[in-house]
N, CA and C atoms as an extended XYZ file, in Angstrom:
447
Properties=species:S:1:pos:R:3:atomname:S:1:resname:S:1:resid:I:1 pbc="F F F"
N       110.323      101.498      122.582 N   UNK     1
C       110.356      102.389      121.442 CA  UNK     1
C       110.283      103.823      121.972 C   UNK     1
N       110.879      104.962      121.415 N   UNK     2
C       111.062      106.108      121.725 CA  UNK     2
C       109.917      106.886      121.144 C   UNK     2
N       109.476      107.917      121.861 N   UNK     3
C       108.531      108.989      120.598 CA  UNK     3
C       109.140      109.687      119.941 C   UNK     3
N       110.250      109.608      119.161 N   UNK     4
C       111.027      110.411      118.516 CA  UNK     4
C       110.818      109.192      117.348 C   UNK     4
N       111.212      108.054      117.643 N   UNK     5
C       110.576      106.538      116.533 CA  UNK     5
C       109.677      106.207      116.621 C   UNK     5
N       108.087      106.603      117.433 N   UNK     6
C       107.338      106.405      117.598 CA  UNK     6
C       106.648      107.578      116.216 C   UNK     6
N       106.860      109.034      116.327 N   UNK     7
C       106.338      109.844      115.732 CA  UNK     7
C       107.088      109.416      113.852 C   UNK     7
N       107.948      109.178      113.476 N   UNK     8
C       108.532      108.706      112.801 CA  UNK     8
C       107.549      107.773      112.027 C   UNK     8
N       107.324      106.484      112.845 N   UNK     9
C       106.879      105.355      112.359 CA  UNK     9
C       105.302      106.155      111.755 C   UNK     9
N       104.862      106.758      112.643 N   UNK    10
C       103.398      107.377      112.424 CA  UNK    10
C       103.554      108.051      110.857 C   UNK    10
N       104.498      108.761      110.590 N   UNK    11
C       104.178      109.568      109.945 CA  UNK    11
C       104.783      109.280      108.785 C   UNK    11
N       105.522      107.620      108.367 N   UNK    12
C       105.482      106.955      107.607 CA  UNK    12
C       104.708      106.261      106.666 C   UNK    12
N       103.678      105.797      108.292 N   UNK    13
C       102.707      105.090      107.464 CA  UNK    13
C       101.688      105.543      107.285 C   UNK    13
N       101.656      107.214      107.753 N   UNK    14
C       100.202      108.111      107.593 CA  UNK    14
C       100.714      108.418      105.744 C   UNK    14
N       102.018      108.503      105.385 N   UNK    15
C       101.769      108.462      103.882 CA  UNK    15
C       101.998      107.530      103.198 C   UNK    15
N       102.145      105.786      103.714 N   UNK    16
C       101.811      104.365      102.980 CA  UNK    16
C       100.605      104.748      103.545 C   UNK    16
N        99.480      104.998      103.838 N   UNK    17
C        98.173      105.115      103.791 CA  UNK    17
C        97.518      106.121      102.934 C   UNK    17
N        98.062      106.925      102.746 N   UNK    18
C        97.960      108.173      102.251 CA  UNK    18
C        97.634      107.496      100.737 C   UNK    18
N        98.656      107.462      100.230 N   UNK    19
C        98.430      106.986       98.595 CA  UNK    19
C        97.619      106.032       98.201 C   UNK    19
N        97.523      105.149       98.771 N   UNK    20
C        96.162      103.912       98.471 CA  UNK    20
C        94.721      104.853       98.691 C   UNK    20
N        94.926      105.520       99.666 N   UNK    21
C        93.676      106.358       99.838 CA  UNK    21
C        93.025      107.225       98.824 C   UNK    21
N        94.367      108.112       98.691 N   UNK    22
C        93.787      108.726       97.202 CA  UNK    22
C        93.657      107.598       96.200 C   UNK    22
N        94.320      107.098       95.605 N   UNK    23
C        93.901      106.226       94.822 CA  UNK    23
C        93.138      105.499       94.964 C   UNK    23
N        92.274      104.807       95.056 N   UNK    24
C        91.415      103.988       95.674 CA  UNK    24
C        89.887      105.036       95.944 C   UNK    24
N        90.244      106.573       96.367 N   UNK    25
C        89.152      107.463       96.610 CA  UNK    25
C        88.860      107.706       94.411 C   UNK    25
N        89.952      108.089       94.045 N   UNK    26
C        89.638      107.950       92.650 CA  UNK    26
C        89.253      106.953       91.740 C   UNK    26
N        89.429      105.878       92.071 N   UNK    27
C        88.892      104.669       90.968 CA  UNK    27
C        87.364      104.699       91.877 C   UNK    27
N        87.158      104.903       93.133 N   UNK    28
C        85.638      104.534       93.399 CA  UNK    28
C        84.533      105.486       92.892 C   UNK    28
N        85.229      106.864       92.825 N   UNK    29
C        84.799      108.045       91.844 CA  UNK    29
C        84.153      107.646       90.353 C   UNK    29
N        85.933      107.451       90.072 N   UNK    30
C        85.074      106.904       88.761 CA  UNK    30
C        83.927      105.244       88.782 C   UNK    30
N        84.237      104.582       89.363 N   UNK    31
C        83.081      103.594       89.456 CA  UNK    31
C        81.621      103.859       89.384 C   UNK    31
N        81.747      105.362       90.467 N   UNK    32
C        80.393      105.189       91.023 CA  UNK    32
C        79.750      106.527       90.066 C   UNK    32
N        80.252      107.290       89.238 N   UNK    33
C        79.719      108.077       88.618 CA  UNK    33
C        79.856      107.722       86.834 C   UNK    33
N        81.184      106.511       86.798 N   UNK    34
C        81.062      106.375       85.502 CA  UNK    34
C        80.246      105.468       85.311 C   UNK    34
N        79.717      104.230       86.400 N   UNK    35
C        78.992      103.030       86.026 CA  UNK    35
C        79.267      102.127       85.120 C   UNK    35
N        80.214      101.865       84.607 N   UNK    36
C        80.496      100.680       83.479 CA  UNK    36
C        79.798      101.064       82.256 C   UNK    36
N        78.776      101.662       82.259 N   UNK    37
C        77.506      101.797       80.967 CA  UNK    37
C        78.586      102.640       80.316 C   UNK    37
N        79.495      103.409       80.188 N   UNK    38
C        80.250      104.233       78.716 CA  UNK    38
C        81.243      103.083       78.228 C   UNK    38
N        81.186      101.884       79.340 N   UNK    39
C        81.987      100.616       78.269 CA  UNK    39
C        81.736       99.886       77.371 C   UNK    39
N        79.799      100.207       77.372 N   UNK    40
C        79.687       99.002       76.704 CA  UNK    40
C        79.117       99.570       75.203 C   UNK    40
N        79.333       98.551       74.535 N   UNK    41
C        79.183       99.159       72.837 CA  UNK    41
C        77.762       98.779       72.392 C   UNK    41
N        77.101       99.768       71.367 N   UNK    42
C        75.775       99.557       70.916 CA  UNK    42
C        75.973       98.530       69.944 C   UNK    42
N        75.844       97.100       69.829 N   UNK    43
C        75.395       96.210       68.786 CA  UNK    43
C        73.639       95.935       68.520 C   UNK    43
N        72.631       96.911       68.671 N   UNK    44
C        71.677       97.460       68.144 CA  UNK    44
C        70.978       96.333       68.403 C   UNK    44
N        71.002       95.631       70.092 N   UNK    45
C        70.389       94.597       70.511 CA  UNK    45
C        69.837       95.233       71.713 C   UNK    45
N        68.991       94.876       72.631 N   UNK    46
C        68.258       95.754       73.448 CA  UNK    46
C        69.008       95.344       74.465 C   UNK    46
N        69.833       96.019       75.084 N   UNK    47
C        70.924       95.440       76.462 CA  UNK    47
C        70.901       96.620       77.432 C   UNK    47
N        69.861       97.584       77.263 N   UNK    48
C        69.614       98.249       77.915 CA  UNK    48
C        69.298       97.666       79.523 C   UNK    48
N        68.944       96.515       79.749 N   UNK    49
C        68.450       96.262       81.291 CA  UNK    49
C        69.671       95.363       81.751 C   UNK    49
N        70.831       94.616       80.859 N   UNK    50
C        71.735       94.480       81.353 CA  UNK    50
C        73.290       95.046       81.772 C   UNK    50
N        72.745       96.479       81.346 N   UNK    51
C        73.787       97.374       81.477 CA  UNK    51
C        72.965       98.032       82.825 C   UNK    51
N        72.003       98.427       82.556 N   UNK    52
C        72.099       98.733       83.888 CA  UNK    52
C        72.275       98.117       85.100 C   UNK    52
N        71.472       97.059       85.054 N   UNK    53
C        72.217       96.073       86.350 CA  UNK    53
C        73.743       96.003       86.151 C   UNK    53
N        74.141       95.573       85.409 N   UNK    54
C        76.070       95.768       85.376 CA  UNK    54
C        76.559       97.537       86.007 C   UNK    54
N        75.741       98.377       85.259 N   UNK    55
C        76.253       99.570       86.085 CA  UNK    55
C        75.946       99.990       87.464 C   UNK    55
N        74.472       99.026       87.654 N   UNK    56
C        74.724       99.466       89.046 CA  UNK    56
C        75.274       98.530       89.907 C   UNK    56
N        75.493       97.720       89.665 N   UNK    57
C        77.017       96.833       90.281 CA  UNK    57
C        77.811       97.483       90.288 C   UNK    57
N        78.412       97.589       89.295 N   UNK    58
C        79.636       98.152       89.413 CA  UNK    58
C        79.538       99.970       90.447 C   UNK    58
N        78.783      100.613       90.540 N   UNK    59
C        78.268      102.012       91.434 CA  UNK    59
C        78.185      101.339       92.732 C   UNK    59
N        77.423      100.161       93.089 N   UNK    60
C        77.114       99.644       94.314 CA  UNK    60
C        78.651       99.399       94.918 C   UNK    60
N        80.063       98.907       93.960 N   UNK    61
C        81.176       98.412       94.278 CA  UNK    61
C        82.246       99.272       94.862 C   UNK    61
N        81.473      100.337       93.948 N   UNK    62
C        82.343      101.662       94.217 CA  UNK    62
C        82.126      102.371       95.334 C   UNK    62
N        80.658      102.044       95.887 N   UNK    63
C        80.247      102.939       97.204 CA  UNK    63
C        81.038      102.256       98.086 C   UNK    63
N        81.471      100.869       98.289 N   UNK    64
C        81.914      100.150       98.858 CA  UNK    64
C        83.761      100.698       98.715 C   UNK    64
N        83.954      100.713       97.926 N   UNK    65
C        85.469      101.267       97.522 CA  UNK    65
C        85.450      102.401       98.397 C   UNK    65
N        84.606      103.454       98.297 N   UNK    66
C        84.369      104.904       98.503 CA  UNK    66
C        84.606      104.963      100.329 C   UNK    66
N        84.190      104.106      100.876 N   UNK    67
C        83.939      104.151      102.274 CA  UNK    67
C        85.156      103.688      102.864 C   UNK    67
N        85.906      102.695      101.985 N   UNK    68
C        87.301      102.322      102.819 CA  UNK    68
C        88.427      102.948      102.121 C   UNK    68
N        88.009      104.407      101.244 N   UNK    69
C        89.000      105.106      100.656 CA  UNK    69
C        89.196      106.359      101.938 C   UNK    69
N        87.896      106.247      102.369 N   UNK    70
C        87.917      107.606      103.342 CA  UNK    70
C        88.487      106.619      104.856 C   UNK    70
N        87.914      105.699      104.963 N   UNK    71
C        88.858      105.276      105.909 CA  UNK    71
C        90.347      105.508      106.101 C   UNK    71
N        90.556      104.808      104.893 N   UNK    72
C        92.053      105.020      104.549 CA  UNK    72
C        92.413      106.537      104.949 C   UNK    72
N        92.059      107.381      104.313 N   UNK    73
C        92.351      108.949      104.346 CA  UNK    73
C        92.286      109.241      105.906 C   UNK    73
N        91.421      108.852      106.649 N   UNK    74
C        91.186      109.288      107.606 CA  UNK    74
C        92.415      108.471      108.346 C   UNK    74
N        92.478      107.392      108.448 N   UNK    75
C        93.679      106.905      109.246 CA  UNK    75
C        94.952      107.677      108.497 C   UNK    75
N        95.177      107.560      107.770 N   UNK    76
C        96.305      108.747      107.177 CA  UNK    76
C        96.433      110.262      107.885 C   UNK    76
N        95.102      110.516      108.210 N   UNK    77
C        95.454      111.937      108.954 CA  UNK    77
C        95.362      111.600      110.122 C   UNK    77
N        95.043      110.568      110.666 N   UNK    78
C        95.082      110.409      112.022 CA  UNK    78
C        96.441      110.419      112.602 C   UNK    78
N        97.274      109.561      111.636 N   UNK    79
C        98.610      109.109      111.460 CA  UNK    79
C        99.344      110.380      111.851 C   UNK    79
N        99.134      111.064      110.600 N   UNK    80
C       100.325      112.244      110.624 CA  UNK    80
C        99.584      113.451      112.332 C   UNK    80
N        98.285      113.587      112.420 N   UNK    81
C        97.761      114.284      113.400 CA  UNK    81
C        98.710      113.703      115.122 C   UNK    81
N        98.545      111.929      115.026 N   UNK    82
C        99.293      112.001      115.813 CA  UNK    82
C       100.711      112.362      116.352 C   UNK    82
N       101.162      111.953      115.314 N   UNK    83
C       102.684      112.660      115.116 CA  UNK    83
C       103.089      113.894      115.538 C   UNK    83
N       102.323      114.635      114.969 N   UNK    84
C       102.718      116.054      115.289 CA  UNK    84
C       102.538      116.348      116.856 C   UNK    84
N       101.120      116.151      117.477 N   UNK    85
C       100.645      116.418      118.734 CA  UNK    85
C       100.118      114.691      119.396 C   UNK    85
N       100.614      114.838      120.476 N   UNK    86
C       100.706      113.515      121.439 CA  UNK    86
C        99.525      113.509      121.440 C   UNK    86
N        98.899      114.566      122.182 N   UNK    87
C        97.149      114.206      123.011 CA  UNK    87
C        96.276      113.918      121.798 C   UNK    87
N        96.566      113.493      120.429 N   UNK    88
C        95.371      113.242      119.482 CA  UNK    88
C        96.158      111.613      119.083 C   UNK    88
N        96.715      110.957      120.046 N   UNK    89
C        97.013      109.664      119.802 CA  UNK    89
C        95.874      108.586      119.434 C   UNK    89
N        94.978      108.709      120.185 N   UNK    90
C        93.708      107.812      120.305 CA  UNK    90
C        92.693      107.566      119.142 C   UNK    90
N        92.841      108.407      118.080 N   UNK    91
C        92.036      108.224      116.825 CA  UNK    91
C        93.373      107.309      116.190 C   UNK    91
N        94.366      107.979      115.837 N   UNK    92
C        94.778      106.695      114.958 CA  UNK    92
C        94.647      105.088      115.769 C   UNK    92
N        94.982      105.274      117.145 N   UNK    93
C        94.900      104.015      117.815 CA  UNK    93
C        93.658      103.152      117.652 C   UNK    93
N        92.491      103.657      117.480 N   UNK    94
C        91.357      103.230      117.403 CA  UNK    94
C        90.823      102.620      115.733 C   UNK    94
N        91.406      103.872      115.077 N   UNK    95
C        91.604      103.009      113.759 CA  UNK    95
C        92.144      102.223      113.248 C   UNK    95
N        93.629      102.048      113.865 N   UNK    96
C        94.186      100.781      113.388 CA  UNK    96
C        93.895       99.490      114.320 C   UNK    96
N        92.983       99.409      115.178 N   UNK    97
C        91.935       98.453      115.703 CA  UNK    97
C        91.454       97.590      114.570 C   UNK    97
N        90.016       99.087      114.126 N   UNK    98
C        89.637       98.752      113.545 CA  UNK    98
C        89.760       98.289      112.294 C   UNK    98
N        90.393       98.747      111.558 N   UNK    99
C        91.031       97.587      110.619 CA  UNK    99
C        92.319       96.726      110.316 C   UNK    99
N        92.322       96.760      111.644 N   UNK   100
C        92.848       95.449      111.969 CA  UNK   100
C        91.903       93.843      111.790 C   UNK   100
N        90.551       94.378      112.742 N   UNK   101
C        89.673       93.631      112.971 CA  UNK   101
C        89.250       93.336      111.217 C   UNK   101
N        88.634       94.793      110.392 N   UNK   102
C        88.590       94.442      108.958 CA  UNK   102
C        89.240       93.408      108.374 C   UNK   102
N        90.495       93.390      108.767 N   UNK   103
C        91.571       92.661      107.649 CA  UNK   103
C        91.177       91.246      108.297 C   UNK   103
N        91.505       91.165      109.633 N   UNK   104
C        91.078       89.596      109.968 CA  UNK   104
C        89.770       88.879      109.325 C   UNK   104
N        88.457       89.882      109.733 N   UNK   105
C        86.702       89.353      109.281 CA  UNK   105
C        87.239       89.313      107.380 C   UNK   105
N        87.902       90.309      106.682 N   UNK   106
C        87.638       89.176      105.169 CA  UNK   106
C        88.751       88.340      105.085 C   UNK   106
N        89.682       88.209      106.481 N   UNK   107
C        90.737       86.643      106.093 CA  UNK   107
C        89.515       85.514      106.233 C   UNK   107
N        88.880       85.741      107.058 N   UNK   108
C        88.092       84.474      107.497 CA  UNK   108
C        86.852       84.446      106.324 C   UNK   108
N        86.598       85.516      106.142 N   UNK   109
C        85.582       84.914      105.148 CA  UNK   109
C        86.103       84.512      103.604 C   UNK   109
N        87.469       85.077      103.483 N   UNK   110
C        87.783       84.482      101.763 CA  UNK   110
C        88.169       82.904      102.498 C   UNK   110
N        88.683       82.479      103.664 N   UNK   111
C        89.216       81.389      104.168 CA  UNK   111
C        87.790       80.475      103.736 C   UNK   111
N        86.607       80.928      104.341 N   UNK   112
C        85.669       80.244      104.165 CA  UNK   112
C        85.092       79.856      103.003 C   UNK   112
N        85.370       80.975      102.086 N   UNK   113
C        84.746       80.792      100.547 CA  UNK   113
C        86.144       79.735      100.084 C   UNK   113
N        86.912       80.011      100.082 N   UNK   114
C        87.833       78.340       99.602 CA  UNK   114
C        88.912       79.650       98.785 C   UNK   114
N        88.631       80.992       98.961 N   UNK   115
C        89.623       81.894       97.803 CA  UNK   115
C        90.476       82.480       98.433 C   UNK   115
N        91.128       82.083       99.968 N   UNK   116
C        92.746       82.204      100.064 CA  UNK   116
C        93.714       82.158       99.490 C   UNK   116
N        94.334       82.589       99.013 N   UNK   117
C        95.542       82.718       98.396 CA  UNK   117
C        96.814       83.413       98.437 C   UNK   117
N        97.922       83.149       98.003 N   UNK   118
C        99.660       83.734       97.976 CA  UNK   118
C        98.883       85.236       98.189 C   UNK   118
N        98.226       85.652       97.467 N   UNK   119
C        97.777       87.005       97.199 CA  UNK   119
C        97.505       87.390       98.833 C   UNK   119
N        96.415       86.740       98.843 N   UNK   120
C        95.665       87.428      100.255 CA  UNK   120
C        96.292       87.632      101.298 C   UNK   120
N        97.470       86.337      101.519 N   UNK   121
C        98.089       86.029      102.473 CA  UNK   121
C        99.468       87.294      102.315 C   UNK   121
N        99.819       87.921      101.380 N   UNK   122
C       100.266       88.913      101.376 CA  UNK   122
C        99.997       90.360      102.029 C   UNK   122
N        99.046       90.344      101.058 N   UNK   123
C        98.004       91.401      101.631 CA  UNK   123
C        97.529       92.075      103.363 C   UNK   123
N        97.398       90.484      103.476 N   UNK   124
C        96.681       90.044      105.060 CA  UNK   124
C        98.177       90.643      105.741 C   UNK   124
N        99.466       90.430      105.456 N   UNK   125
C       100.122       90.025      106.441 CA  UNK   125
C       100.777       91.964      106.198 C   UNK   125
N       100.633       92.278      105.008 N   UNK   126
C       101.253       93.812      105.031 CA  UNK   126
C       100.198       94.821      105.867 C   UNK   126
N        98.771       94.213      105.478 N   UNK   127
C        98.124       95.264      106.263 CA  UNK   127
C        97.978       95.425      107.756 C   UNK   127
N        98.151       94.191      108.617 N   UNK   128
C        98.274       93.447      109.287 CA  UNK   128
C        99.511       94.640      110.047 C   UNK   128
N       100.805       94.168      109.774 N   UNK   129
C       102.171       95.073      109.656 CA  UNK   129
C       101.897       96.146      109.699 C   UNK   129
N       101.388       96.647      108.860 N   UNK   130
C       100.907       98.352      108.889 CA  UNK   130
C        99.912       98.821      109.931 C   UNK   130
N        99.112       98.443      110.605 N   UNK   131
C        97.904       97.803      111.730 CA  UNK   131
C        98.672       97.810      113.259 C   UNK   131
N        99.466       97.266      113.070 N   UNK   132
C       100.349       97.033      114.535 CA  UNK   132
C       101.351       98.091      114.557 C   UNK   132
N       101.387       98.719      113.779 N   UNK   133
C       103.205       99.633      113.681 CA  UNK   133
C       102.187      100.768      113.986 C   UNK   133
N       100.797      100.882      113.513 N   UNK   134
C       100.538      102.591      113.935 CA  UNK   134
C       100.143      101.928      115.829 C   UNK   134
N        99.279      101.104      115.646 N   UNK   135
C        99.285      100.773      117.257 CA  UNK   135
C        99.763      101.162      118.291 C   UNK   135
N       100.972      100.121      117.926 N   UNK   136
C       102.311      100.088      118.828 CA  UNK   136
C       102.459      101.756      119.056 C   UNK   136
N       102.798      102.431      117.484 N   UNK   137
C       103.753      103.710      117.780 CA  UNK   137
C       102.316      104.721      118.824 C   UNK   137
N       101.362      104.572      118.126 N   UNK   138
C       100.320      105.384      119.184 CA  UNK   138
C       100.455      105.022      120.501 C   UNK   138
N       100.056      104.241      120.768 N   UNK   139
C       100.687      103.073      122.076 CA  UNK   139
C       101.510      104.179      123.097 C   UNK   139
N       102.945      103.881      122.149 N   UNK   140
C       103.863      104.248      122.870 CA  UNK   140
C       103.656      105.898      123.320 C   UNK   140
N       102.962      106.644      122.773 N   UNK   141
C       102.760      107.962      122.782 CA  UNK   141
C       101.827      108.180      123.521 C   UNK   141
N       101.330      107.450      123.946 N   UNK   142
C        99.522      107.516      125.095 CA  UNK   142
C       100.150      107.371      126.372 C   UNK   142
N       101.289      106.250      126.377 N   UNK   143
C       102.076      105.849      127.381 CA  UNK   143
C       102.852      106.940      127.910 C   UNK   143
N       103.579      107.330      126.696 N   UNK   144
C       104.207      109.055      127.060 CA  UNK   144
C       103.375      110.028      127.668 C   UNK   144
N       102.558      109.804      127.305 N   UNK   145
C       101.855      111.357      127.638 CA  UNK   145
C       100.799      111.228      129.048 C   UNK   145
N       100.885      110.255      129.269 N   UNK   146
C       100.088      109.410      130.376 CA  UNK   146
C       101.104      109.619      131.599 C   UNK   146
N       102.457      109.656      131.401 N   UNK   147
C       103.811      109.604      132.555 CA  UNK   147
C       103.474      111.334      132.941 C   UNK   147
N       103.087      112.293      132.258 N   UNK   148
C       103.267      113.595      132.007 CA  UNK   148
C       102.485      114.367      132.806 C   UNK   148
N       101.005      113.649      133.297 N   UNK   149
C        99.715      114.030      133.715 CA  UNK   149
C        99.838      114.066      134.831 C   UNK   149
């Protein structure tokens, strides 16, 4: 692969990362500051202690959302950072490691809970795809710049 398709590929999927990121940074927003509690309706029964446990589920879900929204973001700028300049190859490389490794640890654990599915196996195999293509293209650019030194 060339760094001319190497920087390319990067800066493709620094914006297929890009948009899940923001999105995904906004629904955990609203999760974690709206809490579910403005959904639920007063039928003038005391549900005060099951709204809050429901809202803070749903806040606890969102912190969880919140952390792999900035991931996301962050591999997104890693993406396009590499692209532009060779010598900052090694952050996206390292991130798409790491969730790489992510995507495998919840294949195995929905595998284990019995909730594999068409879905996951989608999922698994695009993120997966997206995981190896920044790799590879970082890869190839560490390799470049490694001939140079």
């Amino acid at each position: 692969m060339s760094i001319k398709t190497s920087r390319t590929i990067l800066k493709i999927t620094g914006f297929l990362t890009l948009i899940p990121g923001i999105l995904l940074l906004l629904v955990a927003l609203v999760m974690i500051f709206g809490g579910g509690a403005s959904v639920m309706p007063d039928y003038g029964i005391d549900i005060e202690s099951t709204v809050d446990i429901g809202a803070g589920i749903i806040a606890g879900i969102g912190i969880i959302a919140l952390v792999y929204a900035v991931i996301l973001l962050l591999r997104a700028w890693a993406s396009f950072a590499a692209a532009k300049d060779s010598r900052k190859y090694f952050f996206a490389w390292i991130l798409a490691l790491i969730d790489m490794v992510r995507c495998l640890a919840d294949a195995y654990n929905k595998i284990s809970a019995g909730t594999f599915d068409s879905g996951s196996v989608l999922g698994l195999f695009l993120t997966v795809a997206l995981n190896v293509l920044i790799f590879v293209a970082a890869n190839t650019i560490r390799n470049d710049s490694k001939r140079y030194v």
